[in-house]
Amino acid sequence: MSSEAVTAQPAPKGNGWEPKIVAFCCNWCSYGGADSAGMGRFQQPASARIIRVMCSGRIDPLHVFNAFLEGADAVLVTGCHIGDCHYVNGNDKTKIKYKYIENVARELGLEKERLQLNWISASEGEKFANFIRDVTEQIKKIGPSPLKPEGVA
Amino acid sequence: MSDIKGTETKSTIQDNEEKRVGVFVCECGVNIGGVVNTKAVAEYIGTLPGVKVTSVNKFTCSDSGQADIQSKIKEHNLNRVVVAACSPKTHEPTFRACIEQMGLNQYFLEFVNIRDHCSWIHMWEKEKATEKAKDLIRMGVERAKLLEPLQASEVPVTDKALVVGAGVAGMQAALDLADMGFQVYLVEKEPSIGGRMARFDKVFPTNDCSICILGPKMVEVARNKNIKIMSYSEVKAVDGYVGNFNVKVEHKPRYLDVTKCTGCAKCSEVCPVEVPYDFNEGFGTRKAIYVPFPQAVPLRAVLDKENCISCKACAKACQSGAINYDMQASYTDLNVGVIIGAVGFKTYDPEPRHDFGYGLYDNIITAMEFERLLNAAGPTGGHVVRPSDCKEPIRVGFVNCVGSRDKATNIYCSGVCCMYTIKNAQLLKEKRPETDHTIMYMDIRTTFRGYEESYNRSRNLGVKFLRGRPVEVKEDPVTKNIKVRVEDTLAGEIRNLEFDLLVLATGIVPNEGIGQIQQLLKLSKAADGLLMEAHPKLKPVDTTIDGVFLAGCASGPKDIPYAVSQGSACASRATILLKNKKAITEGITAVVNPDVCVGCQVCISMCPFQAIKLDEQAGKANVVKALCKGCGTCVTACPTGALEQSHFKNKQILAQVKNVFKFQEVAA
């Protein structure tokens, strides 16, 4: 595993503000990917809060928009690679549903960086870590979510 | 599915009872404790409403850690337990059992991952990691308060097994299960069982003849009354769940009646068509109708329709009238309780990339090709010759790690190439002492019993070992000899060597069967293309799918003893289910609230398992619990909110969402 580069030295200090990202992960793939990131010690910003569901097909617009209304700077919808779904094709349905969620997010004036879909397998720890790092960087550039209630960090 | 019964639950807790939460923070030695300030976390969590007690343990999963949970449940009359430790994938079952012993429903456990998802990935940001741990546990506590009791179901297990792949690992699994008295279906896509091992000449480290030790095992498999061999067959569809898999097997047409064929090979004698013989790695030819190899089991011919010219000579020659040109594929439906995947591997193909000149120059061959040339039953009767002029080579070079330990191909070590190269050099040296052998290696890896001894034996025989990887491989246009430029990294010198034959030690790579079985059984594939086991150390032959096990190279490169052990291990793991005749399935399913359901049937089209049926009389959806796998996709699709997923109800998920940022009580 090529984890040396990441684990060898402390992460550089940021500008202080750390976005808060809600990541919905499916039990079989992306949650496992996050576990693999841990096992490989792939360092990443402490911005993500993972919520586990059994299948990405369970991720409801209700969950996504509640996260934004509570103060999430970004929401991540993640699951197994297409064709690898533990429940045959739950992620195909996620993909379709995601388009609608995306449309509503645009209507609400949320930038495209704030809502992202990614397929991550249980072995792709490095991919998971890179994803969190990339999203965190993107969000740091555009700042806190416009939907964030006052008084929420 | 009426024979499925719920297990008796000891829980007596009602939902309206006051929630009394205990939170157990694990330090996991220094894995968590070295980064997250667990004391501060526990102190903060202790201030949340409903949290009656918090506790920090060095190892919560240890006996003393579990005893602490149990004593605190008793002392504080806890009815919800939050464990903040590693991944639920490793220890959720441990703690579920722990609280169940105390009379709590096992689904009253909430597992928070503060190791893999926190301390391990924020090793240099201790404060942020501590804050994150607080957030994660707060989310867990609020979710825990809303958890509802569930009952795991018990399902009957059909006491039959399916083994996919009849290489040495699959055969071992089938034999062990059959000897324990269970009916086994052994499906093999090739016309004969035996797998790759049937093609090897001799096997390391003892150099015993491969087919001489494998052949009797193949016969034993065929003779065993409990094993039904389905050769030249493939698994086409699998549905069902642990204990009750329904499997569709396709029997490819052999174009002859196997009950009449005697394997006499008269048909081959008269067949005018010759094609490269795949069993000999393309060296020599076979006919369009042929017996796969002399020791094949079943010893029956097979007609290769692609190359057949329909001259019907074979039909005339066949004395038993077995040939049938109009044969169609047939299918068998099986019902089995467990499935063992032993789908094997293939060797790395250096042709497309022309690794070390393979495919460009005649006198560069792979180790598998060398293996067939060495074999007394091979295309040259055991004489190793070089392809350009069929002369026996004197100077033989071996290149290790071709398609292994290379970022351009596969980063992993195939584990077996050092040993088989050492063996191949030994065998030729013993046959023809005048030969000269040079093995060009990166590292020599001789990890298991007898391997280092075999390496020493090669050195004593005079095989040269040169640490270095060829940087240039060229052919002499006149002699067709292979000229290799290689750095001897131990001597620090560039060497220009000339060989009559160069052999590439190609590594183990995933075959097509791995992709097929992965899709059929919904297994996880790792980045290297090989299948993933349930746990790399503690559950090496289990998968994330209950009742499905893996043996052999499908889950990583293995040598023969390792593959055989895994076959036996699979049989042993499978027997737990087969003998108990029952399995426990998850209690997490979709649930319909009939008062809200309008019978629109949107959910029915969402379910890939046909688990939702319309109750025609009532006009409401109805979930068949035994078929429901609990993904929750239908729940999201339900327009009225009549469907809920137990253990992942909207209010439970939203309790986590709301508590990401600050404490918020969520109404039950």
mmCIF file with all atom_site columns, N, CA and C in Angstrom, chain A residues 15-61:
data_model
loop_
_atom_site.group_PDB
_atom_site.id
_atom_site.type_symbol
_atom_site.label_atom_id
_atom_site.label_alt_id
_atom_site.label_comp_id
_atom_site.label_asym_id
_atom_site.label_entity_id
_atom_site.label_seq_id
_atom_site.pdbx_PDB_ins_code
_atom_site.Cartn_x
_atom_site.Cartn_y
_atom_site.Cartn_z
_atom_site.occupancy
_atom_site.B_iso_or_equiv
_atom_site.pdbx_formal_charge
_atom_site.auth_seq_id
_atom_site.auth_comp_id
_atom_site.auth_asym_id
_atom_site.auth_atom_id
_atom_site.pdbx_PDB_model_num
ATOM 1   N N  . ASN A 1 15 ? -6.261  27.204 7.247  1.00 0.00 ? 15 ASN A N  1
ATOM 2   C CA . ASN A 1 15 ? -6.499  28.580 7.661  1.00 0.00 ? 15 ASN A CA 1
ATOM 3   C C  . ASN A 1 15 ? -7.416  28.667 8.876  1.00 0.00 ? 15 ASN A C  1
ATOM 4   N N  . GLY A 1 16 ? -7.721  27.518 9.462  1.00 0.00 ? 16 GLY A N  1
ATOM 5   C CA . GLY A 1 16 ? -8.527  27.558 10.681 1.00 0.00 ? 16 GLY A CA 1
ATOM 6   C C  . GLY A 1 16 ? -9.928  27.033 10.465 1.00 0.00 ? 16 GLY A C  1
ATOM 7   N N  . TRP A 1 17 ? -10.681 27.616 9.532  1.00 0.00 ? 17 TRP A N  1
ATOM 8   C CA . TRP A 1 17 ? -12.063 27.168 9.347  1.00 0.00 ? 17 TRP A CA 1
ATOM 9   C C  . TRP A 1 17 ? -12.122 25.802 8.694  1.00 0.00 ? 17 TRP A C  1
ATOM 10  N N  . GLU A 1 18 ? -12.796 24.914 9.351  1.00 0.00 ? 18 GLU A N  1
ATOM 11  C CA . GLU A 1 18 ? -12.947 23.560 8.811  1.00 0.00 ? 18 GLU A CA 1
ATOM 12  C C  . GLU A 1 18 ? -14.418 23.381 8.437  1.00 0.00 ? 18 GLU A C  1
ATOM 13  N N  . PRO A 1 19 ? -14.689 23.111 7.172  1.00 0.00 ? 19 PRO A N  1
ATOM 14  C CA . PRO A 1 19 ? -16.091 22.892 6.800  1.00 0.00 ? 19 PRO A CA 1
ATOM 15  C C  . PRO A 1 19 ? -16.626 21.634 7.476  1.00 0.00 ? 19 PRO A C  1
ATOM 16  N N  . LYS A 1 20 ? -17.943 21.550 7.573  1.00 0.00 ? 20 LYS A N  1
ATOM 17  C CA . LYS A 1 20 ? -18.529 20.304 8.072  1.00 0.00 ? 20 LYS A CA 1
ATOM 18  C C  . LYS A 1 20 ? -19.289 19.637 6.946  1.00 0.00 ? 20 LYS A C  1
ATOM 19  N N  . ILE A 1 21 ? -18.909 18.395 6.728  1.00 0.00 ? 21 ILE A N  1
ATOM 20  C CA . ILE A 1 21 ? -19.443 17.661 5.588  1.00 0.00 ? 21 ILE A CA 1
ATOM 21  C C  . ILE A 1 21 ? -20.188 16.440 6.092  1.00 0.00 ? 21 ILE A C  1
ATOM 22  N N  . VAL A 1 22 ? -21.405 16.259 5.628  1.00 0.00 ? 22 VAL A N  1
ATOM 23  C CA . VAL A 1 22 ? -22.149 15.057 5.994  1.00 0.00 ? 22 VAL A CA 1
ATOM 24  C C  . VAL A 1 22 ? -22.017 14.061 4.843  1.00 0.00 ? 22 VAL A C  1
ATOM 25  N N  . ALA A 1 23 ? -21.478 12.899 5.152  1.00 0.00 ? 23 ALA A N  1
ATOM 26  C CA . ALA A 1 23 ? -21.273 11.889 4.109  1.00 0.00 ? 23 ALA A CA 1
ATOM 27  C C  . ALA A 1 23 ? -22.176 10.692 4.383  1.00 0.00 ? 23 ALA A C  1
ATOM 28  N N  . PHE A 1 24 ? -23.077 10.417 3.458  1.00 0.00 ? 24 PHE A N  1
ATOM 29  C CA . PHE A 1 24 ? -23.905 9.212  3.574  1.00 0.00 ? 24 PHE A CA 1
ATOM 30  C C  . PHE A 1 24 ? -23.177 8.072  2.876  1.00 0.00 ? 24 PHE A C  1
ATOM 31  N N  . CYS A 1 25 ? -22.967 6.991  3.614  1.00 0.00 ? 25 CYS A N  1
ATOM 32  C CA . CYS A 1 25 ? -22.204 5.866  3.062  1.00 0.00 ? 25 CYS A CA 1
ATOM 33  C C  . CYS A 1 25 ? -23.034 4.594  3.138  1.00 0.00 ? 25 CYS A C  1
ATOM 34  N N  . CYS A 1 26 ? -22.906 3.769  2.135  1.00 0.00 ? 26 CYS A N  1
ATOM 35  C CA . CYS A 1 26 ? -23.598 2.482  2.189  1.00 0.00 ? 26 CYS A CA 1
ATOM 36  C C  . CYS A 1 26 ? -22.728 1.486  2.961  1.00 0.00 ? 26 CYS A C  1
ATOM 37  N N  . ASN A 1 27 ? -23.399 0.576  3.640  1.00 0.00 ? 27 ASN A N  1
ATOM 38  C CA . ASN A 1 27 ? -22.729 -0.363 4.535  1.00 0.00 ? 27 ASN A CA 1
ATOM 39  C C  . ASN A 1 27 ? -21.655 -1.192 3.847  1.00 0.00 ? 27 ASN A C  1
ATOM 40  N N  . TRP A 1 28 ? -21.891 -1.553 2.566  1.00 0.00 ? 28 TRP A N  1
ATOM 41  C CA . TRP A 1 28 ? -21.061 -2.576 1.933  1.00 0.00 ? 28 TRP A CA 1
ATOM 42  C C  . TRP A 1 28 ? -19.850 -2.021 1.221  1.00 0.00 ? 28 TRP A C  1
ATOM 43  N N  . CYS A 1 29 ? -19.986 -0.845 0.628  1.00 0.00 ? 29 CYS A N  1
ATOM 44  C CA . CYS A 1 29 ? -18.869 -0.340 -0.175 1.00 0.00 ? 29 CYS A CA 1
ATOM 45  C C  . CYS A 1 29 ? -18.238 0.913  0.425  1.00 0.00 ? 29 CYS A C  1
ATOM 46  N N  . SER A 1 30 ? -18.952 2.037  0.354  1.00 0.00 ? 30 SER A N  1
ATOM 47  C CA . SER A 1 30 ? -18.260 3.275  0.708  1.00 0.00 ? 30 SER A CA 1
ATOM 48  C C  . SER A 1 30 ? -17.937 3.352  2.208  1.00 0.00 ? 30 SER A C  1
ATOM 49  N N  . TYR A 1 31 ? -18.797 2.781  3.061  1.00 0.00 ? 31 TYR A N  1
ATOM 50  C CA . TYR A 1 31 ? -18.470 2.753  4.489  1.00 0.00 ? 31 TYR A CA 1
ATOM 51  C C  . TYR A 1 31 ? -17.205 1.901  4.694  1.00 0.00 ? 31 TYR A C  1
ATOM 52  N N  . GLY A 1 32 ? -17.165 0.797  3.970  1.00 0.00 ? 32 GLY A N  1
ATOM 53  C CA . GLY A 1 32 ? -15.961 -0.052 3.998  1.00 0.00 ? 32 GLY A CA 1
ATOM 54  C C  . GLY A 1 32 ? -14.757 0.689  3.442  1.00 0.00 ? 32 GLY A C  1
ATOM 55  N N  . GLY A 1 33 ? -14.992 1.530  2.433  1.00 0.00 ? 33 GLY A N  1
ATOM 56  C CA . GLY A 1 33 ? -13.908 2.346  1.867  1.00 0.00 ? 33 GLY A CA 1
ATOM 57  C C  . GLY A 1 33 ? -13.356 3.304  2.907  1.00 0.00 ? 33 GLY A C  1
ATOM 58  N N  . ALA A 1 34 ? -14.265 3.867  3.711  1.00 0.00 ? 34 ALA A N  1
ATOM 59  C CA . ALA A 1 34 ? -13.834 4.763  4.787  1.00 0.00 ? 34 ALA A CA 1
ATOM 60  C C  . ALA A 1 34 ? -13.050 3.978  5.841  1.00 0.00 ? 34 ALA A C  1
ATOM 61  N N  . ASP A 1 35 ? -13.489 2.747  6.103  1.00 0.00 ? 35 ASP A N  1
ATOM 62  C CA . ASP A 1 35 ? -12.744 1.872  7.019  1.00 0.00 ? 35 ASP A CA 1
ATOM 63  C C  . ASP A 1 35 ? -11.348 1.579  6.464  1.00 0.00 ? 35 ASP A C  1
ATOM 64  N N  . SER A 1 36 ? -11.297 1.293  5.162  1.00 0.00 ? 36 SER A N  1
ATOM 65  C CA . SER A 1 36 ? -10.008 0.996  4.532  1.00 0.00 ? 36 SER A CA 1
ATOM 66  C C  . SER A 1 36 ? -9.083  2.208  4.578  1.00 0.00 ? 36 SER A C  1
ATOM 67  N N  . ALA A 1 37 ? -9.670  3.387  4.453  1.00 0.00 ? 37 ALA A N  1
ATOM 68  C CA . ALA A 1 37 ? -8.864  4.613  4.567  1.00 0.00 ? 37 ALA A CA 1
ATOM 69  C C  . ALA A 1 37 ? -8.209  4.639  5.944  1.00 0.00 ? 37 ALA A C  1
ATOM 70  N N  . GLY A 1 38 ? -8.972  4.224  6.965  1.00 0.00 ? 38 GLY A N  1
ATOM 71  C CA . GLY A 1 38 ? -8.434  4.170  8.316  1.00 0.00 ? 38 GLY A CA 1
ATOM 72  C C  . GLY A 1 38 ? -7.340  3.127  8.429  1.00 0.00 ? 38 GLY A C  1
ATOM 73  N N  . MET A 1 39 ? -7.627  1.937  7.901  1.00 0.00 ? 39 MET A N  1
ATOM 74  C CA . MET A 1 39 ? -6.647  0.857  8.001  1.00 0.00 ? 39 MET A CA 1
ATOM 75  C C  . MET A 1 39 ? -5.354  1.213  7.280  1.00 0.00 ? 39 MET A C  1
ATOM 76  N N  . GLY A 1 40 ? -5.472  1.932  6.162  1.00 0.00 ? 40 GLY A N  1
ATOM 77  C CA . GLY A 1 40 ? -4.284  2.354  5.416  1.00 0.00 ? 40 GLY A CA 1
ATOM 78  C C  . GLY A 1 40 ? -3.686  3.637  5.980  1.00 0.00 ? 40 GLY A C  1
ATOM 79  N N  . ARG A 1 41 ? -4.305  4.208  7.032  1.00 0.00 ? 41 ARG A N  1
ATOM 80  C CA . ARG A 1 41 ? -3.863  5.470  7.658  1.00 0.00 ? 41 ARG A CA 1
ATOM 81  C C  . ARG A 1 41 ? -3.765  6.608  6.642  1.00 0.00 ? 41 ARG A C  1
ATOM 82  N N  . PHE A 1 42 ? -4.735  6.626  5.711  1.00 0.00 ? 42 PHE A N  1
ATOM 83  C CA . PHE A 1 42 ? -4.749  7.715  4.731  1.00 0.00 ? 42 PHE A CA 1
ATOM 84  C C  . PHE A 1 42 ? -5.316  8.970  5.411  1.00 0.00 ? 42 PHE A C  1
ATOM 85  N N  . GLN A 1 43 ? -4.428  9.896  5.746  1.00 0.00 ? 43 GLN A N  1
ATOM 86  C CA . GLN A 1 43 ? -4.815  11.070 6.503  1.00 0.00 ? 43 GLN A CA 1
ATOM 87  C C  . GLN A 1 43 ? -5.727  11.975 5.671  1.00 0.00 ? 43 GLN A C  1
ATOM 88  N N  . GLN A 1 44 ? -6.700  12.580 6.328  1.00 0.00 ? 44 GLN A N  1
ATOM 89  C CA . GLN A 1 44 ? -7.662  13.439 5.639  1.00 0.00 ? 44 GLN A CA 1
ATOM 90  C C  . GLN A 1 44 ? -8.172  14.490 6.613  1.00 0.00 ? 44 GLN A C  1
ATOM 91  N N  . PRO A 1 45 ? -8.707  15.609 6.108  1.00 0.00 ? 45 PRO A N  1
ATOM 92  C CA . PRO A 1 45 ? -9.198  16.631 7.021  1.00 0.00 ? 45 PRO A CA 1
ATOM 93  C C  . PRO A 1 45 ? -10.341 16.104 7.898  1.00 0.00 ? 45 PRO A C  1
ATOM 94  N N  . ALA A 1 46 ? -10.425 16.603 9.121  1.00 0.00 ? 46 ALA A N  1
ATOM 95  C CA . ALA A 1 46 ? -11.437 16.107 10.061 1.00 0.00 ? 46 ALA A CA 1
ATOM 96  C C  . ALA A 1 46 ? -12.780 16.788 9.804  1.00 0.00 ? 46 ALA A C  1
ATOM 97  N N  . SER A 1 47 ? -13.188 16.822 8.555  1.00 0.00 ? 47 SER A N  1
ATOM 98  C CA . SER A 1 47 ? -14.388 17.584 8.195  1.00 0.00 ? 47 SER A CA 1
ATOM 99  C C  . SER A 1 47 ? -15.629 16.707 8.030  1.00 0.00 ? 47 SER A C  1
ATOM 100 N N  . ALA A 1 48 ? -15.436 15.434 7.735  1.00 0.00 ? 48 ALA A N  1
ATOM 101 C CA . ALA A 1 48 ? -16.588 14.604 7.379  1.00 0.00 ? 48 ALA A CA 1
ATOM 102 C C  . ALA A 1 48 ? -17.197 13.911 8.589  1.00 0.00 ? 48 ALA A C  1
ATOM 103 N N  . ARG A 1 49 ? -18.520 13.823 8.585  1.00 0.00 ? 49 ARG A N  1
ATOM 104 C CA . ARG A 1 49 ? -19.251 13.036 9.572  1.00 0.00 ? 49 ARG A CA 1
ATOM 105 C C  . ARG A 1 49 ? -20.048 12.005 8.783  1.00 0.00 ? 49 ARG A C  1
ATOM 106 N N  . ILE A 1 50 ? -19.684 10.747 9.004  1.00 0.00 ? 50 ILE A N  1
ATOM 107 C CA . ILE A 1 50 ? -20.291 9.691  8.190  1.00 0.00 ? 50 ILE A CA 1
ATOM 108 C C  . ILE A 1 50 ? -21.576 9.173  8.818  1.00 0.00 ? 50 ILE A C  1
ATOM 109 N N  . ILE A 1 51 ? -22.606 9.040  8.006  1.00 0.00 ? 51 ILE A N  1
ATOM 110 C CA . ILE A 1 51 ? -23.844 8.405  8.443  1.00 0.00 ? 51 ILE A CA 1
ATOM 111 C C  . ILE A 1 51 ? -24.035 7.161  7.599  1.00 0.00 ? 51 ILE A C  1
ATOM 112 N N  . ARG A 1 52 ? -24.152 6.046  8.290  1.00 0.00 ? 52 ARG A N  1
ATOM 113 C CA . ARG A 1 52 ? -24.219 4.759  7.582  1.00 0.00 ? 52 ARG A CA 1
ATOM 114 C C  . ARG A 1 52 ? -25.660 4.376  7.270  1.00 0.00 ? 52 ARG A C  1
ATOM 115 N N  . VAL A 1 53 ? -25.898 3.979  6.044  1.00 0.00 ? 53 VAL A N  1
ATOM 116 C CA . VAL A 1 53 ? -27.170 3.346  5.674  1.00 0.00 ? 53 VAL A CA 1
ATOM 117 C C  . VAL A 1 53 ? -26.808 2.004  5.037  1.00 0.00 ? 53 VAL A C  1
ATOM 118 N N  . MET A 1 54 ? -27.781 1.131  4.885  1.00 0.00 ? 54 MET A N  1
ATOM 119 C CA . MET A 1 54 ? -27.436 -0.179 4.330  1.00 0.00 ? 54 MET A CA 1
ATOM 120 C C  . MET A 1 54 ? -27.110 -0.080 2.846  1.00 0.00 ? 54 MET A C  1
ATOM 121 N N  . CYS A 1 55 ? -27.860 0.762  2.134  1.00 0.00 ? 55 CYS A N  1
ATOM 122 C CA . CYS A 1 55 ? -27.663 0.893  0.686  1.00 0.00 ? 55 CYS A CA 1
ATOM 123 C C  . CYS A 1 55 ? -27.801 2.359  0.323  1.00 0.00 ? 55 CYS A C  1
ATOM 124 N N  . SER A 1 56 ? -27.059 2.797  -0.695 1.00 0.00 ? 56 SER A N  1
ATOM 125 C CA . SER A 1 56 ? -27.184 4.197  -1.104 1.00 0.00 ? 56 SER A CA 1
ATOM 126 C C  . SER A 1 56 ? -28.616 4.474  -1.582 1.00 0.00 ? 56 SER A C  1
ATOM 127 N N  . GLY A 1 57 ? -29.318 3.414  -1.995 1.00 0.00 ? 57 GLY A N  1
ATOM 128 C CA . GLY A 1 57 ? -30.711 3.563  -2.406 1.00 0.00 ? 57 GLY A CA 1
ATOM 129 C C  . GLY A 1 57 ? -31.607 4.041  -1.278 1.00 0.00 ? 57 GLY A C  1
ATOM 130 N N  . ARG A 1 58 ? -31.140 3.941  -0.055 1.00 0.00 ? 58 ARG A N  1
ATOM 131 C CA . ARG A 1 58 ? -31.919 4.391  1.104  1.00 0.00 ? 58 ARG A CA 1
ATOM 132 C C  . ARG A 1 58 ? -31.768 5.895  1.336  1.00 0.00 ? 58 ARG A C  1
ATOM 133 N N  . ILE A 1 59 ? -30.769 6.509  0.713  1.00 0.00 ? 59 ILE A N  1
ATOM 134 C CA . ILE A 1 59 ? -30.518 7.934  0.960  1.00 0.00 ? 59 ILE A CA 1
ATOM 135 C C  . ILE A 1 59 ? -31.648 8.750  0.334  1.00 0.00 ? 59 ILE A C  1
ATOM 136 N N  . ASP A 1 60 ? -32.335 9.453  1.204  1.00 0.00 ? 60 ASP A N  1
ATOM 137 C CA . ASP A 1 60 ? -33.566 10.144 0.846  1.00 0.00 ? 60 ASP A CA 1
ATOM 138 C C  . ASP A 1 60 ? -33.257 11.631 0.686  1.00 0.00 ? 60 ASP A C  1
ATOM 139 N N  . PRO A 1 61 ? -33.939 12.324 -0.237 1.00 0.00 ? 61 PRO A N  1
ATOM 140 C CA . PRO A 1 61 ? -33.776 13.788 -0.320 1.00 0.00 ? 61 PRO A CA 1
ATOM 141 C C  . PRO A 1 61 ? -34.000 14.440 1.044  1.00 0.00 ? 61 PRO A C  1
#
